[in-house]
Structure formats: C-alpha cells, structure tokens
PDB file of C-alpha atoms in Angstrom:
ATOM      1  CA  MET A 643     -54.929  41.376 -12.356  1.00 96.00           C
ATOM      2  CA  LYS A 644     -56.710  42.903 -15.306  1.00 97.00           C
ATOM      3  CA  ALA A 645     -54.258  44.044 -17.903  1.00 98.00           C
ATOM      4  CA  ILE A 646     -50.523  43.269 -18.774  1.00 98.00           C
ATOM      5  CA  ILE A 647     -48.247  46.049 -19.891  1.00 98.00           C
ATOM      6  CA  PHE A 648     -45.214  44.916 -21.666  1.00 98.00           C
ATOM      7  CA  ASP A 649     -41.800  47.032 -22.190  1.00 97.00           C
ATOM      8  CA  MET A 650     -40.473  46.610 -25.715  1.00 96.00           C
ATOM      9  CA  ASP A 651     -36.865  46.644 -26.071  1.00 94.00           C
ATOM     10  CA  GLY A 652     -35.318  43.574 -24.128  1.00 94.00           C
ATOM     11  CA  VAL A 653     -38.656  42.099 -23.283  1.00 97.00           C
ATOM     12  CA  ILE A 654     -40.733  41.442 -26.328  1.00 98.00           C
ATOM     13  CA  VAL A 655     -37.726  42.162 -28.902  1.00 97.00           C
ATOM     14  CA  ASP A 656     -34.021  41.365 -28.004  1.00 94.00           C
ATOM     15  CA  SER A 657     -33.096  44.604 -29.231  1.00 90.00           C
ATOM     16  CA  GLU A 658     -30.803  46.152 -26.656  1.00 84.00           C
ATOM     17  CA  PRO A 659     -27.489  44.927 -28.321  1.00 89.00           C
ATOM     18  CA  LEU A 660     -28.372  46.465 -31.688  1.00 93.00           C
ATOM     19  CA  HIS A 661     -29.233  49.683 -29.714  1.00 89.00           C
ATOM     20  CA  PHE A 662     -26.066  49.820 -28.107  1.00 90.00           C
ATOM     21  CA  GLU A 663     -24.226  48.972 -31.311  1.00 94.00           C
ATOM     22  CA  LEU A 664     -25.890  51.917 -33.302  1.00 95.00           C
ATOM     23  CA  GLU A 665     -25.910  54.467 -30.301  1.00 95.00           C
ATOM     24  CA  ARG A 666     -22.073  54.038 -29.708  1.00 95.00           C
ATOM     25  CA  SER A 667     -21.257  54.258 -33.378  1.00 96.00           C
ATOM     26  CA  LEU A 668     -23.046  57.469 -34.078  1.00 97.00           C
ATOM     27  CA  LEU A 669     -21.899  58.769 -30.726  1.00 96.00           C
ATOM     28  CA  GLU A 670     -18.227  58.229 -31.951  1.00 96.00           C
ATOM     29  CA  GLU A 671     -18.960  59.527 -35.562  1.00 96.00           C
ATOM     30  CA  LEU A 672     -19.983  62.923 -33.822  1.00 96.00           C
ATOM     31  CA  GLY A 673     -17.217  62.949 -31.571  1.00 95.00           C
ATOM     32  CA  GLY A 674     -18.042  61.350 -28.195  1.00 96.00           C
ATOM     33  CA  LYS A 675     -17.132  57.991 -26.448  1.00 95.00           C
ATOM     34  CA  ILE A 676     -18.643  56.188 -23.419  1.00 94.00           C
ATOM     35  CA  THR A 677     -17.734  52.945 -21.746  1.00 92.00           C
ATOM     36  CA  LYS A 678     -20.573  50.002 -22.068  1.00 87.00           C
ATOM     37  CA  GLU A 679     -21.286  50.565 -18.185  1.00 86.00           C
ATOM     38  CA  GLU A 680     -22.203  54.280 -18.956  1.00 90.00           C
ATOM     39  CA  HIS A 681     -24.335  53.202 -21.980  1.00 90.00           C
ATOM     40  CA  LYS A 682     -26.247  50.647 -20.095  1.00 84.00           C
ATOM     41  CA  SER A 683     -27.265  53.276 -17.388  1.00 86.00           C
ATOM     42  CA  PHE A 684     -29.653  54.816 -20.131  1.00 88.00           C
ATOM     43  CA  VAL A 685     -31.072  51.206 -20.808  1.00 84.00           C
ATOM     44  CA  GLY A 686     -35.310  52.229 -20.260  1.00 76.00           C
ATOM     45  CA  THR A 687     -34.728  56.131 -20.626  1.00 82.00           C
ATOM     46  CA  SER A 688     -36.152  58.215 -23.548  1.00 81.00           C
ATOM     47  CA  ASP A 689     -34.057  58.887 -26.682  1.00 86.00           C
ATOM     48  CA  TYR A 690     -34.266  62.510 -26.042  1.00 88.00           C
ATOM     49  CA  HIS A 691     -32.812  62.270 -22.467  1.00 90.00           C
ATOM     50  CA  MET A 692     -29.937  60.204 -23.639  1.00 93.00           C
ATOM     51  CA  TRP A 693     -28.727  62.298 -26.799  1.00 96.00           C
ATOM     52  CA  SER A 694     -29.557  65.513 -24.697  1.00 95.00           C
ATOM     53  CA  THR A 695     -26.928  64.042 -22.146  1.00 95.00           C
ATOM     54  CA  PHE A 696     -24.471  63.268 -24.667  1.00 96.00           C
ATOM     55  CA  LYS A 697     -24.735  66.522 -26.633  1.00 96.00           C
ATOM     56  CA  GLU A 698     -23.986  68.653 -22.941  1.00 96.00           C
ATOM     57  CA  LYS A 699     -21.065  66.229 -21.909  1.00 95.00           C
ATOM     58  CA  PHE A 700     -19.499  66.177 -25.637  1.00 96.00           C
ATOM     59  CA  ASN A 701     -20.417  69.622 -26.925  1.00 96.00           C
ATOM     60  CA  LEU A 702     -21.923  67.699 -30.328  1.00 96.00           C
ATOM     61  CA  LYS A 703     -22.557  69.858 -33.169  1.00 96.00           C
ATOM     62  CA  PRO A 704     -26.249  68.365 -34.162  1.00 96.00           C
ATOM     63  CA  SER A 705     -29.300  69.080 -32.396  1.00 96.00           C
ATOM     64  CA  VAL A 706     -30.873  66.252 -30.223  1.00 95.00           C
ATOM     65  CA  GLU A 707     -33.564  66.119 -32.591  1.00 94.00           C
ATOM     66  CA  GLU A 708     -31.257  65.456 -35.463  1.00 96.00           C
ATOM     67  CA  MET A 709     -29.423  63.049 -33.679  1.00 96.00           C
ATOM     68  CA  ILE A 710     -32.608  61.037 -32.578  1.00 92.00           C
ATOM     69  CA  GLU A 711     -33.424  60.897 -36.260  1.00 93.00           C
ATOM     70  CA  MET A 712     -30.145  59.560 -37.301  1.00 95.00           C
ATOM     71  CA  LYS A 713     -30.307  56.852 -34.994  1.00 92.00           C
ATOM     72  CA  LYS A 714     -33.985  56.181 -35.628  1.00 90.00           C
ATOM     73  CA  GLU A 715     -33.249  55.745 -39.393  1.00 93.00           C
ATOM     74  CA  ARG A 716     -30.273  53.399 -38.749  1.00 94.00           C
ATOM     75  CA  PHE A 717     -32.738  51.505 -36.195  1.00 92.00           C
ATOM     76  CA  ILE A 718     -35.546  51.070 -39.121  1.00 91.00           C
ATOM     77  CA  GLU A 719     -32.627  49.906 -41.869  1.00 93.00           C
ATOM     78  CA  ASN A 720     -31.384  47.445 -39.230  1.00 95.00           C
ATOM     79  CA  ILE A 721     -34.976  45.671 -38.124  1.00 92.00           C
ATOM     80  CA  TYR A 722     -34.382  42.694 -39.923  1.00 93.00           C
ATOM     81  CA  ARG A 723     -31.727  41.721 -37.443  1.00 94.00           C
ATOM     82  CA  ILE A 724     -34.199  41.840 -34.553  1.00 95.00           C
ATOM     83  CA  GLU A 725     -35.787  38.759 -33.063  1.00 95.00           C
ATOM     84  CA  LEU A 726     -38.589  38.183 -30.653  1.00 97.00           C
ATOM     85  CA  VAL A 727     -37.272  37.365 -27.011  1.00 97.00           C
ATOM     86  CA  GLU A 728     -37.023  33.355 -26.315  1.00 97.00           C
ATOM     87  CA  ASN A 729     -40.520  32.102 -25.546  1.00 98.00           C
ATOM     88  CA  PHE A 730     -42.184  35.481 -25.486  1.00 98.00           C
ATOM     89  CA  GLN A 731     -44.426  34.576 -28.212  1.00 97.00           C
ATOM     90  CA  GLU A 732     -45.833  31.423 -26.534  1.00 97.00           C
ATOM     91  CA  PHE A 733     -46.436  33.733 -23.450  1.00 98.00           C
ATOM     92  CA  MET A 734     -48.503  36.384 -24.968  1.00 98.00           C
ATOM     93  CA  LEU A 735     -50.526  33.771 -26.534  1.00 97.00           C
ATOM     94  CA  THR A 736     -51.523  31.975 -23.262  1.00 97.00           C
ATOM     95  CA  LEU A 737     -52.579  35.631 -21.812  1.00 98.00           C
ATOM     96  CA  TYR A 738     -54.434  36.203 -25.141  1.00 98.00           C
ATOM     97  CA  ASN A 739     -56.003  32.929 -24.891  1.00 97.00           C
ATOM     98  CA  GLU A 740     -56.979  33.499 -21.448  1.00 97.00           C
ATOM     99  CA  GLY A 741     -58.702  36.949 -22.356  1.00 97.00           C
ATOM    100  CA  TYR A 742     -56.245  39.385 -20.619  1.00 98.00           C
ATOM    101  CA  PRO A 743     -55.841  42.706 -22.299  1.00 98.00           C
ATOM    102  CA  MET A 744     -52.422  43.417 -23.102  1.00 98.00           C
ATOM    103  CA  ALA A 745     -50.505  46.838 -24.272  1.00 98.00           C
ATOM    104  CA  LEU A 746     -46.883  47.694 -24.823  1.00 98.00           C
ATOM    105  CA  ALA A 747     -45.449  51.000 -23.438  1.00 98.00           C
ATOM    106  CA  SER A 748     -42.093  51.464 -24.884  1.00 95.00           C
ATOM    107  CA  SER A 749     -39.311  54.669 -24.336  1.00 91.00           C
ATOM    108  CA  ASN A 750     -38.366  53.745 -27.955  1.00 89.00           C
ATOM    109  CA  ASN A 751     -39.709  56.359 -30.363  1.00 88.00           C
ATOM    110  CA  LYS A 752     -43.337  55.834 -32.260  1.00 92.00           C
ATOM    111  CA  LYS A 753     -41.598  55.106 -35.692  1.00 89.00           C
ATOM    112  CA  ALA A 754     -39.545  52.124 -34.088  1.00 90.00           C
ATOM    113  CA  VAL A 755     -42.319  50.912 -32.019  1.00 94.00           C
ATOM    114  CA  ASN A 756     -44.477  50.874 -35.323  1.00 95.00           C
ATOM    115  CA  ALA A 757     -41.860  48.955 -36.997  1.00 93.00           C
ATOM    116  CA  ILE A 758     -41.756  46.136 -34.393  1.00 95.00           C
ATOM    117  CA  ILE A 759     -45.538  46.245 -33.958  1.00 97.00           C
ATOM    118  CA  LYS A 760     -45.650  45.149 -38.180  1.00 95.00           C
ATOM    119  CA  LYS A 761     -42.955  42.856 -38.240  1.00 95.00           C
ATOM    120  CA  PHE A 762     -44.305  40.578 -35.554  1.00 97.00           C
ATOM    121  CA  ASP A 763     -48.092  41.464 -35.954  1.00 97.00           C
ATOM    122  CA  LEU A 764     -48.315  42.506 -32.504  1.00 98.00           C
ATOM    123  CA  ASP A 765     -51.496  44.379 -33.276  1.00 97.00           C
ATOM    124  CA  ARG A 766     -53.506  41.228 -33.427  1.00 97.00           C
ATOM    125  CA  TYR A 767     -53.151  40.584 -29.805  1.00 98.00           C
ATOM    126  CA  MET A 768     -52.346  43.860 -28.237  1.00 98.00           C
ATOM    127  CA  GLU A 769     -54.941  46.468 -27.541  1.00 97.00           C
ATOM    128  CA  LEU A 770     -52.637  49.682 -27.021  1.00 98.00           C
ATOM    129  CA  PHE A 771     -49.158  50.802 -28.074  1.00 98.00           C
ATOM    130  CA  ILE A 772     -47.614  53.914 -26.377  1.00 97.00           C
ATOM    131  CA  SER A 773     -44.027  55.202 -27.261  1.00 95.00           C
ATOM    132  CA  GLY A 774     -42.029  57.625 -25.567  1.00 91.00           C
ATOM    133  CA  GLU A 775     -42.764  60.621 -27.856  1.00 91.00           C
ATOM    134  CA  GLU A 776     -46.413  60.426 -26.371  1.00 94.00           C
ATOM    135  CA  VAL A 777     -45.721  61.441 -23.138  1.00 94.00           C
ATOM    136  CA  SER A 778     -44.010  64.329 -21.733  1.00 93.00           C
ATOM    137  CA  LYS A 779     -41.719  62.436 -19.001  1.00 93.00           C
ATOM    138  CA  GLY A 780     -39.610  59.195 -19.452  1.00 89.00           C
ATOM    139  CA  LYS A 781     -39.118  56.421 -17.220  1.00 92.00           C
ATOM    140  CA  PRO A 782     -38.521  56.315 -14.326  1.00 93.00           C
ATOM    141  CA  ASP A 783     -41.413  58.508 -14.267  1.00 96.00           C
ATOM    142  CA  PRO A 784     -44.457  56.600 -14.103  1.00 97.00           C
ATOM    143  CA  GLU A 785     -46.521  58.857 -16.865  1.00 98.00           C
ATOM    144  CA  ILE A 786     -46.156  56.174 -19.841  1.00 97.00           C
ATOM    145  CA  PHE A 787     -47.696  53.405 -17.504  1.00 98.00           C
ATOM    146  CA  LEU A 788     -50.245  55.707 -16.020  1.00 98.00           C
ATOM    147  CA  THR A 789     -51.519  56.884 -19.500  1.00 98.00           C
ATOM    148  CA  VAL A 790     -51.918  53.098 -20.595  1.00 98.00           C
ATOM    149  CA  ALA A 791     -54.104  52.585 -17.594  1.00 98.00           C
ATOM    150  CA  GLU A 792     -56.192  55.644 -18.101  1.00 98.00           C
ATOM    151  CA  LYS A 793     -56.362  54.858 -21.858  1.00 98.00           C
ATOM    152  CA  MET A 794     -57.541  51.235 -21.044  1.00 98.00           C
ATOM    153  CA  LYS A 795     -59.749  52.562 -18.500  1.00 98.00           C
ATOM    154  CA  ILE A 796     -58.286  50.035 -15.752  1.00 98.00           C
ATOM    155  CA  GLU A 797     -57.038  50.814 -12.235  1.00 98.00           C
ATOM    156  CA  PRO A 798     -53.069  50.987 -12.155  1.00 98.00           C
ATOM    157  CA  THR A 799     -53.213  48.590  -9.205  1.00 98.00           C
ATOM    158  CA  ALA A 800     -54.918  45.981 -11.443  1.00 98.00           C
ATOM    159  CA  CYS A 801     -52.007  46.290 -13.947  1.00 98.00           C
ATOM    160  CA  LEU A 802     -49.168  44.054 -13.948  1.00 98.00           C
ATOM    161  CA  VAL A 803     -45.789  45.639 -15.757  1.00 98.00           C
ATOM    162  CA  ILE A 804     -43.040  43.348 -17.622  1.00 98.00           C
ATOM    163  CA  GLU A 805     -39.849  45.367 -17.546  1.00 97.00           C
ATOM    164  CA  ASP A 806     -36.104  44.622 -18.094  1.00 95.00           C
ATOM    165  CA  ALA A 807     -34.650  47.837 -17.099  1.00 93.00           C
ATOM    166  CA  TYR A 808     -33.877  49.553 -13.494  1.00 93.00           C
ATOM    167  CA  ASN A 809     -35.695  52.753 -14.821  1.00 93.00           C
ATOM    168  CA  GLY A 810     -38.627  50.790 -15.996  1.00 95.00           C
ATOM    169  CA  VAL A 811     -39.033  48.869 -12.819  1.00 97.00           C
ATOM    170  CA  ARG A 812     -38.788  52.097 -10.671  1.00 97.00           C
ATOM    171  CA  ALA A 813     -41.421  53.674 -13.318  1.00 97.00           C
ATOM    172  CA  ALA A 814     -44.075  50.693 -12.797  1.00 98.00           C
ATOM    173  CA  LYS A 815     -43.946  50.846  -9.041  1.00 98.00           C
ATOM    174  CA  ALA A 816     -44.130  54.367  -9.076  1.00 98.00           C
ATOM    175  CA  ALA A 817     -47.274  53.971 -11.072  1.00 98.00           C
ATOM    176  CA  GLY A 818     -48.668  51.550  -8.253  1.00 98.00           C
ATOM    177  CA  MET A 819     -48.346  48.717 -10.464  1.00 98.00           C
ATOM    178  CA  LYS A 820     -47.114  45.110  -9.918  1.00 98.00           C
ATOM    179  CA  CYS A 821     -44.014  44.325 -11.978  1.00 98.00           C
ATOM    180  CA  ILE A 822     -41.912  41.472 -12.994  1.00 98.00           C
ATOM    181  CA  GLY A 823     -38.357  42.004 -13.771  1.00 98.00           C
ATOM    182  CA  PHE A 824     -37.030  40.483 -16.767  1.00 98.00           C
ATOM    183  CA  GLN A 825     -33.631  39.540 -16.420  1.00 96.00           C
ATOM    184  CA  ASN A 826     -32.398  39.664 -20.043  1.00 94.00           C
ATOM    185  CA  LYS A 827     -28.514  39.201 -20.233  1.00 89.00           C
ATOM    186  CA  ASN A 828     -28.197  41.734 -23.174  1.00 89.00           C
ATOM    187  CA  SER A 829     -30.069  44.564 -21.427  1.00 87.00           C
ATOM    188  CA  GLY A 830     -26.594  44.574 -19.303  1.00 82.00           C
ATOM    189  CA  ASN A 831     -26.391  44.154 -15.583  1.00 86.00           C
ATOM    190  CA  GLN A 832     -29.834  45.862 -14.425  1.00 91.00           C
ATOM    191  CA  ASP A 833     -31.116  46.340 -11.066  1.00 94.00           C
ATOM    192  CA  LEU A 834     -34.546  44.863 -10.835  1.00 96.00           C
ATOM    193  CA  SER A 835     -34.535  44.184  -6.827  1.00 97.00           C
ATOM    194  CA  LYS A 836     -37.507  46.494  -6.668  1.00 97.00           C
ATOM    195  CA  ALA A 837     -39.489  44.444  -8.940  1.00 98.00           C
ATOM    196  CA  ASP A 838     -42.252  41.833  -7.545  1.00 98.00           C
ATOM    197  CA  LEU A 839     -40.461  38.935  -9.213  1.00 98.00           C
ATOM    198  CA  VAL A 840     -37.569  38.337 -11.382  1.00 98.00           C
ATOM    199  CA  VAL A 841     -37.348  35.734 -13.978  1.00 98.00           C
ATOM    200  CA  GLU A 842     -35.067  35.170 -16.764  1.00 97.00           C
ATOM    201  CA  ASN A 843     -37.101  33.423 -19.298  1.00 97.00           C
ATOM    202  CA  TYR A 844     -40.978  33.352 -20.070  1.00 98.00           C
ATOM    203  CA  ASN A 845     -41.139  29.679 -19.607  1.00 97.00           C
ATOM    204  CA  LYS A 846     -40.806  30.539 -15.694  1.00 96.00           C
ATOM    205  CA  LEU A 847     -44.255  32.071 -15.824  1.00 97.00           C
ATOM    206  CA  ASP A 848     -47.803  31.130 -15.963  1.00 95.00           C
ATOM    207  CA  ILE A 849     -51.157  32.683 -15.141  1.00 96.00           C
ATOM    208  CA  ASP A 850     -51.196  31.097 -11.693  1.00 96.00           C
ATOM    209  CA  ILE A 851     -47.802  32.705 -11.151  1.00 96.00           C
ATOM    210  CA  LEU A 852     -48.922  36.149 -12.333  1.00 97.00           C
ATOM    211  CA  ARG A 853     -52.294  36.186 -10.383  1.00 95.00           C
ATOM    212  CA  LYS A 854     -50.517  35.317  -7.122  1.00 96.00           C
ATOM    213  CA  LEU A 855     -48.931  38.462  -7.329  1.00 96.00           C
ATOM    214  CA  PHE A 856     -52.259  40.121  -6.776  1.00 96.00           C
ATOM    215  CA  ASN A 857     -53.325  37.944  -3.876  1.00 87.00           C
TER     216      ASN A 857
END
C-alpha cells in the first residue's frame, strides 16, 4: 500500500442528503420528478451524466450546463450545513502521521471540491485533488482513479480507494486497485459487494487492517 484515494461525498463529508435535497428540488422546479430509489442510482456518477439523463427523460428546457451551474451555486450556498463523516478526521490524521500519501477523487465539480477543501483544510494533509470535470469519463469508468495514480507516480495496484457508492467501487476495481466500501446510510442502499472490505465507520479501520488487504 503506497497511497490512499478517497471519494468525497459520503466518504469525507456527509453531503449526500444535501445533494439529494437540492437536486430533487431543482428537478421539480424544472418540471421533472423521480423517486428516492431512482435518485440513489446516480450516487457516484458525474453531474453531467445525471442532468443529461434528466433532460432527456423529462424534456427539460435549460441546457445540461445551465442545470449543473444552478445546482452548483445552490450547493456552495449551503456548504455551511455540511460536516465531516464521523471519525474521518482521526483516520486521516493516522494515515498522515504514518507518512502515507493521500488524494481525493470526486465525481463532483471542481468548484464544490475546492469549497470542501477550503472549509476543512484538506490541502494540509492531502497531496492531490481531482474533480469529475478533470476527466472525460465518469465513474464507473476507472479514468479518475488511474489519473490520480499517474499524477502521483504510483502503480494502480499499490493504491487503496475508499468509496461509498456502487459506481465508485466498480471504478476502483476496474482500475486494478484495492477498495474499501464505506457503507454510509445517507448514501442510500449501495451495493458495495465488489469491495475488498466493507465498513460502516472509520473506527473499524487501522493501518494493520489496510496493510493486510495487500498481503
């Protein structure tokens, strides 16, 4: 194990409930409506994929880019409501003190990622931040994780990903990386069965458990 890559929403910050609220509110304003289960299927995918799907399904008037921008602004306005996932900070500090390089690879847009980095001072501890806008293919395609490995100059097989979404786990495994599925109840009932290990809280993890995944 030479690097740890975190997803952001639902893994670092408990933001999925806010995303759900804002996205469904905006969608209904524009004339569409989906069930909670339908909405949860988009967890871990890119903004572009989700709003493209909504535009086609409901024949929405604004462009995909306009809808992404509307949601982006509302998220930034409400960022004060977001908190770190329970015990994440302690876990991150343990990795940092052990000298492990860390990165963030989020399907979210760059503006939202930067706002979270700033709010929680993540750039003090993590070396690299990649948003969904910086790759051409969203999860479950492995491009975002392979991009992180390339930029950090670390073999994909030496990387560990922590993900809370079905699409994210699929992307990590497609990249040839080890993956811990983080079962966050606020991310919906995500199928994390393809992960190498599934946990519900960071207090269930320590350095020895992570290293054993690579033995």
